[in-house]
Short mmCIF file of C-alpha atoms in Angstrom, two decimals:
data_model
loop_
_atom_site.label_atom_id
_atom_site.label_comp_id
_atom_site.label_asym_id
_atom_site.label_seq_id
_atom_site.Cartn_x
_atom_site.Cartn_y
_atom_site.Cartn_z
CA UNK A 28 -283.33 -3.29 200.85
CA UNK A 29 -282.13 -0.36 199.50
CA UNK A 30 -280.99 -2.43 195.75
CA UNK A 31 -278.74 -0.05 193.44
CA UNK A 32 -275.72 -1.14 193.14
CA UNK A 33 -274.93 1.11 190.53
CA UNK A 34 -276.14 4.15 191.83
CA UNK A 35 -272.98 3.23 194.90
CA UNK A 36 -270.66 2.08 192.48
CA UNK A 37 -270.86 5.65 191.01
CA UNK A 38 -270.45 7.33 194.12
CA UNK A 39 -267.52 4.98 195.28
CA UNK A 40 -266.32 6.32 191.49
CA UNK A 41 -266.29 10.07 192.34
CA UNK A 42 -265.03 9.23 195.93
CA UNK A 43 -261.64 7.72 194.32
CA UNK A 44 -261.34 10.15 191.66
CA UNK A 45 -261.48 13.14 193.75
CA UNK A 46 -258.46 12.00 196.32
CA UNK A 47 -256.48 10.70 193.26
CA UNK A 48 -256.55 7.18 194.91
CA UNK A 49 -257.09 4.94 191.99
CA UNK A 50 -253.13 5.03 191.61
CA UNK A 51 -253.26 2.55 194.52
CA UNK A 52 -256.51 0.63 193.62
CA UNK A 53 -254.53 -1.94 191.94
CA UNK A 54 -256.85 -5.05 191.77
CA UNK A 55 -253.40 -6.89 193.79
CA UNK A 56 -253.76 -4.41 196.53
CA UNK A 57 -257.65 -4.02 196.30
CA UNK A 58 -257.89 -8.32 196.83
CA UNK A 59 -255.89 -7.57 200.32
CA UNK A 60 -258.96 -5.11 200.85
CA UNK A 61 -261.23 -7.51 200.64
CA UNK A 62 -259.63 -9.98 202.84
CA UNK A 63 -258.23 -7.51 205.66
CA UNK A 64 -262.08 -6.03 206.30
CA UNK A 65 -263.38 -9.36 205.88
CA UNK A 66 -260.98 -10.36 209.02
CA UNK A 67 -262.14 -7.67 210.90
CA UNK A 68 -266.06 -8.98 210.74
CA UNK A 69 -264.59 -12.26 211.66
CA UNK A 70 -262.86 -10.22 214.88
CA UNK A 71 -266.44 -9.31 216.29
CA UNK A 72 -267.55 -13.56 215.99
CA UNK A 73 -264.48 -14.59 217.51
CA UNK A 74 -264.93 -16.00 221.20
CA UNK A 75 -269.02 -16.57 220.67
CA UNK A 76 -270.57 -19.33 219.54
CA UNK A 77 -272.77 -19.65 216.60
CA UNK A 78 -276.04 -18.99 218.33
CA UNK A 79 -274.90 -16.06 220.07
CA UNK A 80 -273.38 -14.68 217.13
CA UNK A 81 -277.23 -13.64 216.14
CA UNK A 82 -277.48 -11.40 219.30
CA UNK A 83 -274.56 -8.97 218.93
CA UNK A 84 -275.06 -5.97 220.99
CA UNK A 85 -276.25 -2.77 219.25
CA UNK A 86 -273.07 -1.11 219.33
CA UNK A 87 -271.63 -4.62 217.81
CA UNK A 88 -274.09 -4.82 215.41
CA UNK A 89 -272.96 -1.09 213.84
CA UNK A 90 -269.19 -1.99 213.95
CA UNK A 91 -270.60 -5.38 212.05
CA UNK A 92 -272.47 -3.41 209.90
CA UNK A 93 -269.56 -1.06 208.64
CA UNK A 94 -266.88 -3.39 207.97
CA UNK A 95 -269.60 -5.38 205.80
CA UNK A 96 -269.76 -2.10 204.11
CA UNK A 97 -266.02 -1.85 204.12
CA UNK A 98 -266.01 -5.06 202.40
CA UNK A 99 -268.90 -4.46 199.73
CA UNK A 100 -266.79 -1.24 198.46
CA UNK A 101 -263.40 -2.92 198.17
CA UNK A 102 -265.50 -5.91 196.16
CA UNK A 103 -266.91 -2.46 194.10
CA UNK A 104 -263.49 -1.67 192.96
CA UNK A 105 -262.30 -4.88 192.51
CA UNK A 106 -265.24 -5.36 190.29
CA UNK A 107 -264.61 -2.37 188.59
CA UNK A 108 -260.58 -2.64 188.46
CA UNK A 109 -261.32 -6.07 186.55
CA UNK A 110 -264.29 -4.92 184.73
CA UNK A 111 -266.24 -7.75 186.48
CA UNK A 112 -270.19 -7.28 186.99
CA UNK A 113 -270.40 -8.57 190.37
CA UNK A 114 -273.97 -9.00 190.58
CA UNK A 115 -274.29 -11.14 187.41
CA UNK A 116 -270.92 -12.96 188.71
CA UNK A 117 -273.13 -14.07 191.79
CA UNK A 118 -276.43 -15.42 189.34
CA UNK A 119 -274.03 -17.54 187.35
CA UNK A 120 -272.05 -18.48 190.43
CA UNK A 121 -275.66 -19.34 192.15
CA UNK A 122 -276.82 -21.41 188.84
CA UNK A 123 -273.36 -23.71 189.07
CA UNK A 124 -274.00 -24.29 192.70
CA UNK A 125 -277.68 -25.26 191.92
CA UNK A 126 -275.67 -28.04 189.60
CA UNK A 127 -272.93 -28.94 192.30
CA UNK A 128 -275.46 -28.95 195.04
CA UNK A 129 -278.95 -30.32 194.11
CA UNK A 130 -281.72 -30.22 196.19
CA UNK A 131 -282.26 -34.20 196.83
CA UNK A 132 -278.36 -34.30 197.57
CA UNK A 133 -277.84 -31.40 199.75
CA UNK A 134 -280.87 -31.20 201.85
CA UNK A 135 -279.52 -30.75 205.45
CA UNK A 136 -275.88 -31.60 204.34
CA UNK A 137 -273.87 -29.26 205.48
CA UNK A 138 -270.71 -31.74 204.55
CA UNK A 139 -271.54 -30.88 200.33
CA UNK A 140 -271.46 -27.84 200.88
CA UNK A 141 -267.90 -27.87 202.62
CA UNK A 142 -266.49 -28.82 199.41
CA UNK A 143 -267.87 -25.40 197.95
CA UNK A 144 -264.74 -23.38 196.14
CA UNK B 20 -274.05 -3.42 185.48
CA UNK B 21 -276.47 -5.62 186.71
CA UNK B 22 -278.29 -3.80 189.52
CA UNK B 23 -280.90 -5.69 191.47
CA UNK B 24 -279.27 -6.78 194.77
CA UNK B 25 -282.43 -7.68 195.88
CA UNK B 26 -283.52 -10.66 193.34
CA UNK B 27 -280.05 -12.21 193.86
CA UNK B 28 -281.09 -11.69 197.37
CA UNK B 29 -284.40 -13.55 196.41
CA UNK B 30 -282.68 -16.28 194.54
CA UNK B 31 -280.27 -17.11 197.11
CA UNK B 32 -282.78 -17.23 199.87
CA UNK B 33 -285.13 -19.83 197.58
CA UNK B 34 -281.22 -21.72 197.14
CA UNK B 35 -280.38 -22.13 201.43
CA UNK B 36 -284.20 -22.72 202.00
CA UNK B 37 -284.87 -25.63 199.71
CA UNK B 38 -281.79 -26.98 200.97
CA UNK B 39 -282.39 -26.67 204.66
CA UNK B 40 -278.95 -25.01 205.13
CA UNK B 41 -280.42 -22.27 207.39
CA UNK B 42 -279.06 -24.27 210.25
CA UNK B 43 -275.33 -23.91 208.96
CA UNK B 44 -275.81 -20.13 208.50
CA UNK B 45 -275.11 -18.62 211.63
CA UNK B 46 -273.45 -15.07 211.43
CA UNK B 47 -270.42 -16.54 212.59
CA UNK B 48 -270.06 -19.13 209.97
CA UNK B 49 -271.34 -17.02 207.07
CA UNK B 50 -268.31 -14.18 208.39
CA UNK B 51 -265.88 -17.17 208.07
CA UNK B 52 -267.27 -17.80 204.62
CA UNK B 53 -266.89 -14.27 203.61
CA UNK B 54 -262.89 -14.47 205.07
CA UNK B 55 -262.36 -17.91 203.54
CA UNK B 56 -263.60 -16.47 199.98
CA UNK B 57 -261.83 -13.52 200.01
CA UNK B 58 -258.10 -15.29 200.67
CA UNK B 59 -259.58 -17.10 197.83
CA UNK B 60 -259.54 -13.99 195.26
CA UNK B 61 -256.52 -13.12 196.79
CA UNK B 62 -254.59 -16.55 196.38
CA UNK B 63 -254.69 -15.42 192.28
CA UNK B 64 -252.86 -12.41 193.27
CA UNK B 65 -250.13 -13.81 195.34
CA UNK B 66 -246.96 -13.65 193.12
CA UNK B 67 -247.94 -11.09 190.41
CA UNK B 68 -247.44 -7.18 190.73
CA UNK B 69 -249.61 -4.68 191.01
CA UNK B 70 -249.69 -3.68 187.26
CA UNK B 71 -249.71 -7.21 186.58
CA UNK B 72 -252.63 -7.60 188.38
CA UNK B 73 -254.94 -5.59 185.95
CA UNK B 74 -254.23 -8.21 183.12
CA UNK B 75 -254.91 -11.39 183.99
CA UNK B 76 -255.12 -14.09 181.53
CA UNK B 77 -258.70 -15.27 180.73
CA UNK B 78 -259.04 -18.72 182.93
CA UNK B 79 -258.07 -16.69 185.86
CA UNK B 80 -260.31 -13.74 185.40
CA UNK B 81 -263.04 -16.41 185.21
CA UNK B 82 -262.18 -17.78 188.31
CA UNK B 83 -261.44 -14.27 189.98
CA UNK B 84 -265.14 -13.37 189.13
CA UNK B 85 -266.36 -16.76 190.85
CA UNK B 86 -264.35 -15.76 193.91
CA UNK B 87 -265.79 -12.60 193.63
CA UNK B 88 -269.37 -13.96 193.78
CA UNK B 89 -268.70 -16.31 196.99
CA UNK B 90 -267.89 -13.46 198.40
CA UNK B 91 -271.13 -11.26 197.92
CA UNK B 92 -272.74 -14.07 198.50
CA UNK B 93 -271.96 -14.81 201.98
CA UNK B 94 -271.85 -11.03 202.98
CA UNK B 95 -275.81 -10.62 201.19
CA UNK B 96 -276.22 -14.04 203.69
CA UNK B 97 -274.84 -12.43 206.75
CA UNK B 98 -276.60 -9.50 205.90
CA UNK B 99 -280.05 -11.06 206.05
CA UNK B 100 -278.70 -13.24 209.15
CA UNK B 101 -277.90 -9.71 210.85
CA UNK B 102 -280.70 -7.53 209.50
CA UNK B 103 -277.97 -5.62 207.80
CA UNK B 104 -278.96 -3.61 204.66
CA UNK B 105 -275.44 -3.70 203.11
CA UNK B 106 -275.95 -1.39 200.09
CA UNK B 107 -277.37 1.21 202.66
CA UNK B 108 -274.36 0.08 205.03
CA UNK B 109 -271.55 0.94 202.66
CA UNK B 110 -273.48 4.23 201.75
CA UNK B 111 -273.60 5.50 205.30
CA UNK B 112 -269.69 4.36 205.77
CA UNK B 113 -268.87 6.32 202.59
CA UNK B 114 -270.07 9.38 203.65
CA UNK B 115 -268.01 8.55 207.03
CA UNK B 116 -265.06 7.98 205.17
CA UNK B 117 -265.79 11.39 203.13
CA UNK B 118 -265.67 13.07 206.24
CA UNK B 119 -262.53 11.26 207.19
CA UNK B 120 -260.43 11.38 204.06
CA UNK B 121 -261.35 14.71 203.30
CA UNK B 122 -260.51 15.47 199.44
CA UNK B 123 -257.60 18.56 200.42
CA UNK B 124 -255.75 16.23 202.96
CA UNK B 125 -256.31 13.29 201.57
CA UNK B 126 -255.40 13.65 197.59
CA UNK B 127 -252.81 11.36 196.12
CA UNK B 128 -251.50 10.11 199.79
CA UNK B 129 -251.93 6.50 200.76
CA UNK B 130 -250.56 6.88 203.99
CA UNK B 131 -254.14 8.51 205.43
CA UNK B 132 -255.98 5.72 203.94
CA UNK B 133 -253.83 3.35 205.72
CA UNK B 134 -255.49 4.25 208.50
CA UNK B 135 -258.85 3.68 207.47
CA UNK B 136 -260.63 0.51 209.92
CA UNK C 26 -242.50 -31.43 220.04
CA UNK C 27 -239.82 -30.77 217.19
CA UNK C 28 -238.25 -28.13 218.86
CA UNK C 29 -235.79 -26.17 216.29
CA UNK C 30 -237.15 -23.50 214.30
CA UNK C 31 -233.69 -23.12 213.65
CA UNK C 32 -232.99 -25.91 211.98
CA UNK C 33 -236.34 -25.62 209.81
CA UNK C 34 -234.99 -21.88 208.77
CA UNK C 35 -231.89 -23.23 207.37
CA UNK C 36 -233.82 -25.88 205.55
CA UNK C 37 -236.57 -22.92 204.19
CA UNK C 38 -233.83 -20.95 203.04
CA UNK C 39 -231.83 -23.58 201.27
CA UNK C 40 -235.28 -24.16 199.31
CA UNK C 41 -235.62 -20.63 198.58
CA UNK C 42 -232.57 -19.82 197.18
CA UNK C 43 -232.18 -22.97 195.22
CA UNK C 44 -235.34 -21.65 193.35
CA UNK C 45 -234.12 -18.36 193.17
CA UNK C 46 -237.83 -17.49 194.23
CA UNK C 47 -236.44 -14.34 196.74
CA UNK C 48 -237.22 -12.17 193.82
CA UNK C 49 -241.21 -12.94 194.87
CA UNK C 50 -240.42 -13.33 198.51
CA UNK C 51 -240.74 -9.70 199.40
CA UNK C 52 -242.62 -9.00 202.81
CA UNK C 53 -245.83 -7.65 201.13
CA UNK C 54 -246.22 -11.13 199.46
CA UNK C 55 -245.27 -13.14 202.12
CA UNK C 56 -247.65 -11.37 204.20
CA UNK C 57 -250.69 -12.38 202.08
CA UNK C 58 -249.31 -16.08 201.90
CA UNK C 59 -249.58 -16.10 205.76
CA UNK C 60 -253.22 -14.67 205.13
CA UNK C 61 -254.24 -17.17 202.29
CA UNK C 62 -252.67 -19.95 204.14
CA UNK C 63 -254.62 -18.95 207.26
CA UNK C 64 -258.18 -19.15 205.12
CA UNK C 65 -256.92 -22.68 204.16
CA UNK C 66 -256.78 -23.61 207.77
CA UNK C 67 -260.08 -22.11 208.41
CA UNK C 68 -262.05 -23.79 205.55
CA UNK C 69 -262.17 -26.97 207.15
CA UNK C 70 -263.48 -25.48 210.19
CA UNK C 71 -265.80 -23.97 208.62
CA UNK C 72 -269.21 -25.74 208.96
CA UNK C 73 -268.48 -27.49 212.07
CA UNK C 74 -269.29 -26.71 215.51
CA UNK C 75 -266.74 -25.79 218.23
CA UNK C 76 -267.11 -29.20 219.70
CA UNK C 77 -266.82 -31.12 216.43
CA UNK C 78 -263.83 -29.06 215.63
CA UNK C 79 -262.01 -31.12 217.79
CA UNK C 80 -262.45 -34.79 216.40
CA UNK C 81 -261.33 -34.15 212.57
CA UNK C 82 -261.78 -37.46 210.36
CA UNK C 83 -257.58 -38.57 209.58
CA UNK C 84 -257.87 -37.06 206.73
CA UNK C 85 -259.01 -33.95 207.87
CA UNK C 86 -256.28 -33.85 209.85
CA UNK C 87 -253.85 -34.20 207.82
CA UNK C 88 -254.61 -31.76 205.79
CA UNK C 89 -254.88 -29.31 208.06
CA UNK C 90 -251.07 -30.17 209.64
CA UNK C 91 -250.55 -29.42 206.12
CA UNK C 92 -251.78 -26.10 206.27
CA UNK C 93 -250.59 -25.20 209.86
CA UNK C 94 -247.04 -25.77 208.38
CA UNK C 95 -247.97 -23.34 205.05
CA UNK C 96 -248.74 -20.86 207.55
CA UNK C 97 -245.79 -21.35 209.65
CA UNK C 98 -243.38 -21.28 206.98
CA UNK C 99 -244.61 -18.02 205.25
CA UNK C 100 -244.36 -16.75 208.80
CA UNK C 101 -240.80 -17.88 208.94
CA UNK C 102 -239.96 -15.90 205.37
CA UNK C 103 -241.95 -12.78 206.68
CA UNK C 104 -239.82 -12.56 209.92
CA UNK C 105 -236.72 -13.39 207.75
CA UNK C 106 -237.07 -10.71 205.14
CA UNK C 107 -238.10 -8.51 208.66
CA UNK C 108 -235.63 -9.71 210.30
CA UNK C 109 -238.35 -10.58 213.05
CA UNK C 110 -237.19 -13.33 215.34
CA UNK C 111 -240.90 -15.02 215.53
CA UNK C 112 -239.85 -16.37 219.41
CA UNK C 113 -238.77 -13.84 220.78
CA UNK C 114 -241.64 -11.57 219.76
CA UNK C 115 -243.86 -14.11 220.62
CA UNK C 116 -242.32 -14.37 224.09
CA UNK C 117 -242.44 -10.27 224.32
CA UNK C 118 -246.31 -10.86 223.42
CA UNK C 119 -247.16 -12.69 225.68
CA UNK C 120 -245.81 -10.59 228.34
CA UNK C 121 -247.39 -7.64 226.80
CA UNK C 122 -250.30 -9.63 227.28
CA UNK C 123 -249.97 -10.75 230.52
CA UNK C 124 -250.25 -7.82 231.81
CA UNK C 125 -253.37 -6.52 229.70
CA UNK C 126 -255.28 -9.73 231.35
CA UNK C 127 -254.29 -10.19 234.51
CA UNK C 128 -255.46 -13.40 235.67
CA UNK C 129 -257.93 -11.76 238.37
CA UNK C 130 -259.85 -9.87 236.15
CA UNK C 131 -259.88 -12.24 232.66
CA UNK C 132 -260.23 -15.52 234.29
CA UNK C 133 -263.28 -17.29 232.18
CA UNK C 134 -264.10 -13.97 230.70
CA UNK C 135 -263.99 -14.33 226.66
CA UNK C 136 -265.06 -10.65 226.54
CA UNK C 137 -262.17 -9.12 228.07
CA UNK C 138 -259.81 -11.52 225.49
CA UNK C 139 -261.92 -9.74 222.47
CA UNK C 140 -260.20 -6.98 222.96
CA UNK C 141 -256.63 -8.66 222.28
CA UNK C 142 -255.69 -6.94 218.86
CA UNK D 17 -232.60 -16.72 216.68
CA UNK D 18 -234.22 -17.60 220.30
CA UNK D 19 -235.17 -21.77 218.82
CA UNK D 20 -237.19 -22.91 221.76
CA UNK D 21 -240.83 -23.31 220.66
CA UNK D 22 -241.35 -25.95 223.32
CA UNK D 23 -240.27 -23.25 225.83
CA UNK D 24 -242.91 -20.78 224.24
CA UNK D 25 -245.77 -23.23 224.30
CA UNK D 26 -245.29 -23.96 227.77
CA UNK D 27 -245.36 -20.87 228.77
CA UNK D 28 -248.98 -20.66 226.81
CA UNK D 29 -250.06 -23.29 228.16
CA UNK D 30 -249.34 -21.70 231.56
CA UNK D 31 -250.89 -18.58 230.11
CA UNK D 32 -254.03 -20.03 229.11
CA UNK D 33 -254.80 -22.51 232.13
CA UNK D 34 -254.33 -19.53 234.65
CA UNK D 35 -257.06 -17.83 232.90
CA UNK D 36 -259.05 -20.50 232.53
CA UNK D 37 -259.67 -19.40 229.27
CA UNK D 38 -258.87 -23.40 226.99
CA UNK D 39 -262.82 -23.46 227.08
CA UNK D 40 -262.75 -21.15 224.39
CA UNK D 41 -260.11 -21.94 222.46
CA UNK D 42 -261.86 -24.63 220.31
CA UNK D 43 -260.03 -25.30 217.03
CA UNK D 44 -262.17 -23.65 214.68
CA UNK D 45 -261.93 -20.68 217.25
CA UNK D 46 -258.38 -21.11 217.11
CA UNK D 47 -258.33 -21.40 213.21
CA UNK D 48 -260.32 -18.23 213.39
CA UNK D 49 -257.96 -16.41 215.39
CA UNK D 50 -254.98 -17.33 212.60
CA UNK D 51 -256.71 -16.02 209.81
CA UNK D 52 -257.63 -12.66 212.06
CA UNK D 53 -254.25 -11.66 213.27
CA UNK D 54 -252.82 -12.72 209.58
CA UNK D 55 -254.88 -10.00 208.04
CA UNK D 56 -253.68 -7.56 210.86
CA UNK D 57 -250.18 -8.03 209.78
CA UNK D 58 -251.02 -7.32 206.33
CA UNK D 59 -252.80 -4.68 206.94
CA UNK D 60 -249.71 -2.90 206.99
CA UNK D 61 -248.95 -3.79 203.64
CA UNK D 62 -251.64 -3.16 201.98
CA UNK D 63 -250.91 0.01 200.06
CA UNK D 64 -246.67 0.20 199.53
CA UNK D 65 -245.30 -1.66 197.18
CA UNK D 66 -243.45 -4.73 197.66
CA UNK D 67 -239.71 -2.77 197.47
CA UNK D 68 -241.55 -0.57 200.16
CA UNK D 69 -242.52 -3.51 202.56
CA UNK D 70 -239.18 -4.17 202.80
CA UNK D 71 -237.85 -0.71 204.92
CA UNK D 72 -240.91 -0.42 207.25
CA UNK D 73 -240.71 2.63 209.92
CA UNK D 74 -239.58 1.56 213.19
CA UNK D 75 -243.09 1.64 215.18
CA UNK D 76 -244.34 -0.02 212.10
CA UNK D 77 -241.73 -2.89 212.33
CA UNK D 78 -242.94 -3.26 216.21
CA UNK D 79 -246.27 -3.37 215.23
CA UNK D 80 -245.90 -5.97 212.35
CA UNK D 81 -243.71 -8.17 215.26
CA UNK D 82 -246.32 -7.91 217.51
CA UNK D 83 -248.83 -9.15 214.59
CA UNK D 84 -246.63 -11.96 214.02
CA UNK D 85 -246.51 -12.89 217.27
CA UNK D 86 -250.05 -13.35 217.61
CA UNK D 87 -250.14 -15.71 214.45
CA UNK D 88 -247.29 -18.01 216.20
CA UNK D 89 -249.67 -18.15 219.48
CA UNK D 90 -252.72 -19.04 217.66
CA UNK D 91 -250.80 -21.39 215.65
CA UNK D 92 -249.17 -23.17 218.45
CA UNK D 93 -252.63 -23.08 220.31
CA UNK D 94 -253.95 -24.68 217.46
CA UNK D 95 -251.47 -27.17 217.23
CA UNK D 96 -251.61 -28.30 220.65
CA UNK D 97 -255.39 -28.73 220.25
CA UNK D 98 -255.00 -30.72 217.52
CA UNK D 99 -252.00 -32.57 218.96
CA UNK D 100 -250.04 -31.65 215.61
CA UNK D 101 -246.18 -30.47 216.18
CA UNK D 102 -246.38 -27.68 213.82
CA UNK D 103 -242.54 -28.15 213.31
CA UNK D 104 -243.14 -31.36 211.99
CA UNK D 105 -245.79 -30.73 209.71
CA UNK D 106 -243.53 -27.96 208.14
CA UNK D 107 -240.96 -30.53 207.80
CA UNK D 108 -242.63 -32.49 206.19
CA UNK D 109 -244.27 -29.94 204.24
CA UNK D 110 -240.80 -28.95 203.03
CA UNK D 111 -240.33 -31.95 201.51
CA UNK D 112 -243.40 -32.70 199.81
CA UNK D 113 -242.90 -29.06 198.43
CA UNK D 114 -239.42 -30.20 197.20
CA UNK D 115 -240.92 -32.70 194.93
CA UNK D 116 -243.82 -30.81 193.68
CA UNK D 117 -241.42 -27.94 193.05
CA UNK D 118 -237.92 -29.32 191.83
CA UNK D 119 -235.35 -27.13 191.16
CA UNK D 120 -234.46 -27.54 187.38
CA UNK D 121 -238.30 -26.36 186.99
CA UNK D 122 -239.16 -24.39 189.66
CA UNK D 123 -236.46 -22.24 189.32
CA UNK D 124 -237.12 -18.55 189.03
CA UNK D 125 -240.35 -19.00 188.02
CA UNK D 126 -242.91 -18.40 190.68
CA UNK D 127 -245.99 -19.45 187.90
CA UNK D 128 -245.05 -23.03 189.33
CA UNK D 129 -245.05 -21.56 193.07
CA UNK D 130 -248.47 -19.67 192.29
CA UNK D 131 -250.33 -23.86 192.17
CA UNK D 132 -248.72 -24.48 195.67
CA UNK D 133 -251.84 -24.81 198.10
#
């Protein structure tokens, strides 16, 4: 997996800065980001069930694949709008879950894990 | 910033395999998850402005970043469940988008980035 | 069925302007309300299967009237501050649609209803 | 305002069984289909302000009323699979709301709106 995060958060950086755009990168408006590209994943698992949804057809599987990346950007500049470290956000999220959820509880449960917020 | 996608990657495959969750984490479910999380980071959002939105007080930041981390965490999930590298992903769209948005048309004016999909 | 939407209007706007909450009420908000609401929904969805979806506990149930009716009532204030009567453009939908799938060529075909945007 | 909802799911109803199509519509597909066509409509909101989303251009209004429309039909689709009158659930949403939110404290400030869930 290609792994720096930074290395894209600096290029999402210069991106912004050259078209002026961080005027509209308010973390409000960058939030509705998130959630309108995460909808349009959704859009592509709509009418399948959950054992198709592993066998999208190629061309699927690249429209999949670039509102994911839509997604990770807008998550980028949320991160960096709120001067959040989104990476070490997820390892402390991950340790409370290991809390909420342990092992000899959760095995197989999917019903814990529905009351995941 | 913390930069190693690929040990939280790690971590949260050790966290769904010693709880058998696997079974749960169909692409289609882990896209809902990504949706459901992101209305989440936007709920905190709703009623404030934009420039409110860069100062929130210090509960809610806390909670924003949790949000935050559901989020990455069920795209890095879908990800795997897809065979989707998502740092190389969002690279690839970037440069899409550069070619898109290019920096003389697109400088200071929402309105082309409204069209962005 | 309750039938007046009418009636339920009046009632939303009486609450509204009782709490002099208009100020907040512009369409941009109520637009993400209909979106967070909408997640709400979703999450208890979200780790069933399509066939489970159908028998919800009481509980269950109950809360998710309670979010159907979030959702609706955002979607009333967004087609008031539009000025969007939600019935008749549903009604113009539909015919829109109607023709888009005509019953000879979408009958039991999910794929062509993908499409629907 | 056209106030006929009953009229409008009957004419879904119609809509769906001609094309055979109720197979799919599973509530969590349903649910799904909400939260999708919600983040459509915001989508164009997501970068004016909230004194802009109030005078959107013409095509734009259509657009956002066709949006709309598509939330009502999941909504109502929903509904009918769940055999909850959405009109009733707002009701009675209404007034729970009325209680959580009374006047005397609710007024003008939306920081008591922001717990509603």
């Amino acid at each position: 997996m290609a792994d720096s995060l930074a290395e894209l958060q600096g290029a999402l950086d210069t991106f912004v800065e050259e078209r002026n755009w961080a005027q509209f990168h308010t973390p409000k408006n960058l939030a509705m980001g998130v959630a309108i590209e995460a909808a349009e994943i959704m859009e592509h698992f709509l009418w399948c069930t959950g054992d198709e949804s592993y066998s999208l057809p190629k061309e699927k599987h690249a429209e999949v694949a670039s509102e994911i990346a839509d997604v990770l950007m807008y998550l980028l500049g949320l991160g960096r709008a709120l001067d959040i470290d989104i990476i070490a956000a997820a390892r402390d999220k991950l340790a409370v879950n290991g809390e909420k959820y342990p092992v000899e509880k959760a095995k197989g449960r999917s019903t814990k894990y529905v009351d995941l917020d």
